[in-house]
CSV table of C-alpha atoms and ligand atoms in Angstrom, one decimal:
chain,number,residue,atom,x,y,z
A,1,MET,CA,-103.6,-126.4,41.1
A,2,LYS,CA,-100.9,-126.0,38.4
A,3,PRO,CA,-98.0,-129.0,37.9
A,4,LEU,CA,-94.4,-128.2,38.0
A,5,VAL,CA,-93.7,-128.4,34.4
A,6,GLN,CA,-89.9,-130.0,33.7
A,7,PHE,CA,-88.3,-129.7,30.2
A,8,GLY,CA,-85.5,-132.9,30.2
A,9,THR,CA,-84.3,-135.3,33.1
A,10,MET,CA,-81.3,-135.2,35.1
A,11,GLN,CA,-80.8,-138.5,33.7
A,12,MET,CA,-80.1,-136.8,31.0
A,13,LEU,CA,-77.3,-134.3,32.3
A,14,VAL,CA,-75.8,-137.5,33.9
A,15,GLU,CA,-75.6,-139.3,30.6
A,16,ARG,CA,-74.1,-136.2,28.5
A,17,LEU,CA,-77.4,-135.5,26.7
A,18,LEU,CA,-76.5,-131.4,26.9
A,19,ASP,CA,-78.3,-130.3,24.0
A,20,GLY,CA,-80.4,-127.2,24.6
A,21,PHE,CA,-83.9,-128.6,23.1
A,22,VAL,CA,-86.0,-125.8,24.2
A,23,SER,CA,-86.0,-122.2,23.9
A,24,ALA,CA,-85.9,-119.5,26.9
A,25,LYS,CA,-89.4,-118.1,25.1
A,26,GLU,CA,-91.0,-121.6,24.9
A,27,MET,CA,-90.4,-122.6,28.5
A,28,LEU,CA,-91.7,-119.6,29.2
A,29,GLU,CA,-94.6,-120.2,27.9
A,30,SER,CA,-95.4,-122.7,30.3
A,31,GLY,CA,-94.8,-120.4,33.1
A,32,ASN,CA,-93.2,-117.0,34.8
A,33,THR,CA,-91.0,-118.2,36.8
A,34,GLY,CA,-88.4,-120.7,37.2
A,35,ILE,CA,-85.0,-122.4,37.3
A,36,GLY,CA,-82.5,-124.3,34.8
A,37,THR,CA,-79.8,-124.7,32.8
A,38,GLY,CA,-78.3,-123.8,29.1
A,39,ALA,CA,-77.3,-126.2,26.6
A,40,GLY,CA,-73.7,-127.8,27.4
A,41,VAL,CA,-75.3,-127.1,31.2
A,42,ASP,CA,-74.2,-122.9,30.0
A,43,GLY,CA,-74.4,-121.7,33.4
A,44,GLU,CA,-77.4,-121.7,35.8
A,45,LEU,CA,-81.3,-120.0,35.0
A,46,ILE,CA,-83.4,-118.1,36.7
A,47,MET,CA,-87.1,-116.9,35.4
A,48,LEU,CA,-88.6,-114.4,37.5
A,49,ASP,CA,-91.5,-112.4,36.4
A,50,GLY,CA,-91.4,-113.8,33.2
A,51,VAL,CA,-87.5,-112.6,32.1
A,52,ALA,CA,-84.8,-115.3,32.1
A,53,TYR,CA,-81.1,-114.7,33.3
A,54,GLN,CA,-78.2,-116.5,33.2
A,55,VAL,CA,-75.5,-116.5,35.5
A,56,ASP,CA,-72.2,-117.5,33.9
A,57,VAL,CA,-69.4,-119.2,34.9
A,58,GLN,CA,-67.7,-115.8,35.5
A,59,GLY,CA,-70.4,-115.0,38.1
A,60,HIS,CA,-71.9,-112.5,35.3
A,61,VAL,CA,-75.5,-112.2,35.4
A,62,ASN,CA,-77.0,-111.9,31.6
A,63,ARG,CA,-80.6,-111.5,30.5
A,64,VAL,CA,-80.8,-114.2,27.6
A,65,ALA,CA,-82.3,-114.2,24.5
A,66,ASP,CA,-85.8,-115.4,23.4
A,67,ASP,CA,-83.8,-118.1,21.5
A,68,PHE,CA,-81.3,-119.1,24.1
A,69,PRO,CA,-81.1,-122.8,24.2
A,70,ILE,CA,-81.9,-125.0,27.2
A,71,ALA,CA,-81.0,-128.4,28.3
A,72,PHE,CA,-82.9,-128.6,31.4
A,73,GLY,CA,-85.3,-126.6,33.4
A,74,ASP,CA,-88.7,-126.2,35.7
A,75,VAL,CA,-91.0,-123.6,35.2
A,76,HIS,CA,-94.3,-122.9,36.8
A,77,GLN,CA,-97.0,-120.2,36.9
A,78,ALA,CA,-96.5,-118.1,39.9
A,79,ASP,CA,-99.6,-117.7,42.5
A,80,PHE,CA,-97.4,-117.9,46.0
A,81,LYS,CA,-98.9,-117.8,48.9
A,82,PRO,CA,-97.3,-115.6,51.6
A,83,PHE,CA,-95.7,-118.0,54.4
A,84,LYS,CA,-93.6,-116.5,57.1
A,85,HIS,CA,-90.9,-113.4,57.8
A,86,PHE,CA,-88.0,-115.2,59.2
A,87,GLU,CA,-85.1,-113.2,60.3
A,88,ASN,CA,-81.1,-114.4,60.6
A,89,ILE,CA,-82.1,-118.1,60.0
A,90,THR,CA,-79.7,-120.3,58.1
A,91,LEU,CA,-81.0,-122.1,54.7
A,92,GLU,CA,-80.5,-125.2,56.4
A,93,ASP,CA,-83.1,-124.4,59.2
A,94,LEU,CA,-85.3,-122.5,57.1
A,95,SER,CA,-85.9,-125.6,54.8
A,96,LYS,CA,-86.9,-127.6,58.1
A,97,GLU,CA,-89.4,-124.8,58.6
A,98,ILE,CA,-90.8,-124.9,55.0
A,99,LEU,CA,-91.1,-128.8,55.4
A,100,LYS,CA,-93.1,-128.2,58.5
A,101,GLU,CA,-95.4,-125.9,57.3
A,102,VAL,CA,-96.0,-128.0,54.2
A,103,GLY,CA,-96.3,-131.0,56.2
A,104,THR,CA,-95.1,-133.8,54.0
A,105,LYS,CA,-92.2,-134.3,51.4
A,106,ASN,CA,-94.5,-135.8,49.3
A,107,TYR,CA,-95.5,-132.9,47.3
A,108,PHE,CA,-94.2,-130.9,44.5
A,109,PHE,CA,-93.9,-127.2,46.0
A,110,ALA,CA,-92.3,-124.0,44.6
A,111,VAL,CA,-90.0,-121.4,47.2
A,112,LYS,CA,-89.7,-118.3,46.9
A,113,MET,CA,-87.3,-116.0,49.3
A,114,THR,CA,-87.1,-112.1,49.1
A,115,GLY,CA,-85.2,-109.6,50.9
A,116,GLU,CA,-81.7,-109.1,52.5
A,117,PHE,CA,-79.3,-112.0,52.8
A,118,ALA,CA,-76.6,-112.5,54.8
A,119,ALA,CA,-74.8,-114.6,52.9
A,120,VAL,CA,-74.9,-116.7,49.9
A,121,GLU,CA,-73.0,-119.1,48.1
A,122,THR,CA,-73.2,-120.3,44.8
A,123,ARG,CA,-72.0,-121.9,42.2
A,124,ALA,CA,-72.5,-121.7,38.2
A,125,ALA,CA,-71.4,-124.1,35.7
A,126,ALA,CA,-68.9,-123.8,32.6
A,127,LYS,CA,-70.5,-124.2,29.3
A,128,SER,CA,-69.6,-127.7,27.3
A,129,GLU,CA,-69.1,-128.4,24.0
A,130,LYS,CA,-69.6,-131.6,22.1
A,131,PRO,CA,-68.9,-134.6,22.9
A,132,TYR,CA,-70.2,-133.5,26.4
A,133,PRO,CA,-68.5,-134.8,29.7
A,134,GLY,CA,-70.5,-135.8,31.9
A,135,LEU,CA,-71.5,-134.0,35.1
A,136,GLY,CA,-69.2,-135.2,37.5
A,137,ALA,CA,-66.4,-133.8,35.0
A,138,ILE,CA,-68.6,-130.7,34.3
A,139,ALA,CA,-68.8,-130.0,38.3
A,140,LYS,CA,-64.9,-129.7,38.8
A,141,THR,CA,-65.2,-126.9,36.2
A,142,GLN,CA,-67.9,-125.4,38.1
A,143,ARG,CA,-67.0,-121.7,39.8
A,144,ILE,CA,-68.3,-120.8,43.4
A,145,PHE,CA,-69.2,-117.4,44.4
A,146,ASP,CA,-69.8,-115.6,47.9
A,147,ARG,CA,-71.8,-112.5,48.6
A,148,ASN,CA,-72.2,-111.1,52.0
A,149,ASP,CA,-75.1,-108.5,52.4
A,150,VAL,CA,-76.8,-108.6,49.3
A,151,LYS,CA,-80.5,-108.1,48.3
A,152,GLY,CA,-82.2,-110.6,45.7
A,153,THR,CA,-84.8,-113.5,45.0
A,154,MET,CA,-84.1,-117.3,45.7
A,155,VAL,CA,-86.9,-119.3,44.0
A,156,GLY,CA,-87.0,-122.9,43.3
A,157,TYR,CA,-88.5,-125.9,44.4
A,158,PHE,CA,-89.0,-129.1,46.2
A,159,THR,CA,-89.1,-132.8,44.3
A,160,PRO,CA,-89.9,-135.6,46.3
A,161,HIS,CA,-87.3,-138.4,46.4
A,162,VAL,CA,-89.0,-141.0,44.4
A,163,TYR,CA,-88.4,-138.2,41.3
A,164,GLU,CA,-84.4,-138.5,42.1
A,165,GLY,CA,-82.9,-138.7,38.7
A,166,VAL,CA,-86.1,-137.3,36.9
A,167,GLY,CA,-85.2,-133.9,38.9
A,168,VAL,CA,-83.1,-133.1,42.3
A,169,ALA,CA,-84.9,-134.9,45.0
A,170,GLY,CA,-85.3,-132.9,48.0
A,171,PHE,CA,-84.7,-128.3,47.8
A,172,HIS,CA,-83.3,-127.0,44.1
A,173,GLN,CA,-82.6,-123.2,44.4
A,174,HIS,CA,-81.2,-120.3,42.5
A,175,PHE,CA,-80.5,-116.8,43.7
A,176,LEU,CA,-80.4,-113.4,41.8
A,177,SER,CA,-79.4,-110.4,43.4
A,178,ASP,CA,-81.2,-107.0,43.0
A,179,GLU,CA,-78.6,-105.4,41.6
A,180,LEU,CA,-78.4,-108.3,39.0
A,181,ASP,CA,-74.5,-108.8,39.6
A,182,PHE,CA,-74.8,-112.0,41.6
A,183,GLY,CA,-76.6,-115.4,41.2
A,184,GLY,CA,-76.3,-118.8,40.5
A,185,HIS,CA,-77.6,-122.6,42.0
A,186,VAL,CA,-77.5,-122.1,45.8
A,187,LEU,CA,-75.1,-124.4,47.9
A,188,GLY,CA,-75.6,-122.4,51.2
A,189,ALA,CA,-77.2,-119.4,52.5
A,190,THR,CA,-77.7,-117.6,55.6
A,191,LEU,CA,-80.7,-115.2,55.4
A,192,LYS,CA,-81.1,-111.8,57.1
A,193,SER,CA,-84.4,-110.3,56.7
A,194,VAL,CA,-86.6,-112.2,54.2
A,195,ASP,CA,-90.3,-113.0,53.2
A,196,VAL,CA,-91.4,-116.2,52.2
A,197,GLU,CA,-93.6,-117.4,49.9
A,198,LEU,CA,-94.6,-121.2,49.1
A,199,GLN,CA,-97.2,-122.7,46.4
A,200,LEU,CA,-98.3,-126.0,46.6
A,201,LEU,CA,-97.6,-127.9,43.1
A,202,SER,CA,-100.2,-130.5,41.6
A,203,GLY,CA,-97.5,-132.4,40.2
A,204,LEU,CA,-95.3,-132.9,37.4
A,205,THR,CA,-95.3,-132.5,33.8
A,206,ILE,CA,-92.4,-133.9,31.7
A,207,ASN,CA,-91.3,-132.5,28.1
A,208,LEU,CA,-88.7,-134.7,26.5
A,209,PRO,CA,-86.3,-133.7,23.7
A,210,MET,CA,-88.7,-135.7,20.5
A,211,ASP,CA,-86.2,-134.5,18.3
A,212,ASN,CA,-83.2,-135.3,19.3
A,213,GLU,CA,-81.6,-138.3,18.3
A,214,ASP,CA,-78.7,-139.0,20.8
A,215,TYR,CA,-81.7,-138.7,23.1
A,216,LYS,CA,-83.8,-141.1,21.2
A,217,ASN,CA,-80.6,-143.3,20.5
A,218,ALA,CA,-79.1,-143.1,24.2
A,219,ASP,CA,-79.1,-146.4,26.4
A,220,LEU,CA,-80.8,-144.8,29.8
A,221,THR,CA,-82.0,-148.3,30.9
A,222,ASP,CA,-78.8,-148.3,33.7
A,223,LEU,CA,-80.0,-146.7,37.2
A,224,SER,CA,-77.1,-148.2,39.3
A,225,THR,CA,-74.7,-144.7,39.8
A,226,LEU,CA,-77.8,-142.2,39.2
A,227,ASN,CA,-78.5,-141.1,42.3
A,228,ASP,CA,-74.7,-141.3,43.7
A,229,VAL,CA,-73.7,-138.9,40.7
A,230,ILE,CA,-76.5,-136.3,41.0
A,231,HIS,CA,-76.1,-136.2,44.8
A,232,ALA,CA,-72.2,-135.2,44.5
A,233,ALA,CA,-72.8,-132.7,41.6
A,234,GLU,CA,-75.9,-131.2,42.8
A,235,SER,CA,-76.8,-131.3,46.6
A,236,ALA,CA,-76.3,-128.3,48.6
A,237,ASP,CA,-75.2,-131.1,51.8
B,1,LIG,ZN1,-79.4,-125.5,39.9
């Protein structure tokens, strides 16, 4: 069993460490499926079958160049197992069914849903330039997108709660439409007719920006408000 491979931490985004330190090509060397965000929180990334797409703040879907710089990302090599076909269920209820199937909140696992979605709500962040604002300020410039009756793929990860701050605890999913005209960080969804696949992951491997002076010199010892900021910016509930 393979681990989830992560580049950067959520704490880095909260602490305004938004430089890109890994390219899309380098990230895809660790797997063919994933999610993430660009340097300066430049949109929402989704990697499917070894191809990386960005949903930018305008809501446009762009295939990203090999050298596209990434500030945070999760990637793994897909080896999904079919779970179940679901019809007319909210993402919230489906998440409960998935956790029942996995049987624990203490594993990392990947989720992939393909099919027809009755409604999907997403957001995409706007790229910031240095000096970078915090995640709270970035959240205010993001845009929200809605789409009804859309075919596409939702992919993402479940992270055990003890890793909040390292990643986003709980489910963190991104969406891409089959037509490549809609997507982003998933805030909510209702599924019409969707096949759900799951893949357990053995743990977490983290790659840090070892050549970045800002990261090296940052004081990252105060964790007192970290979880609140992440929860406010990332949570779907
Ligand atoms: Zn996201």
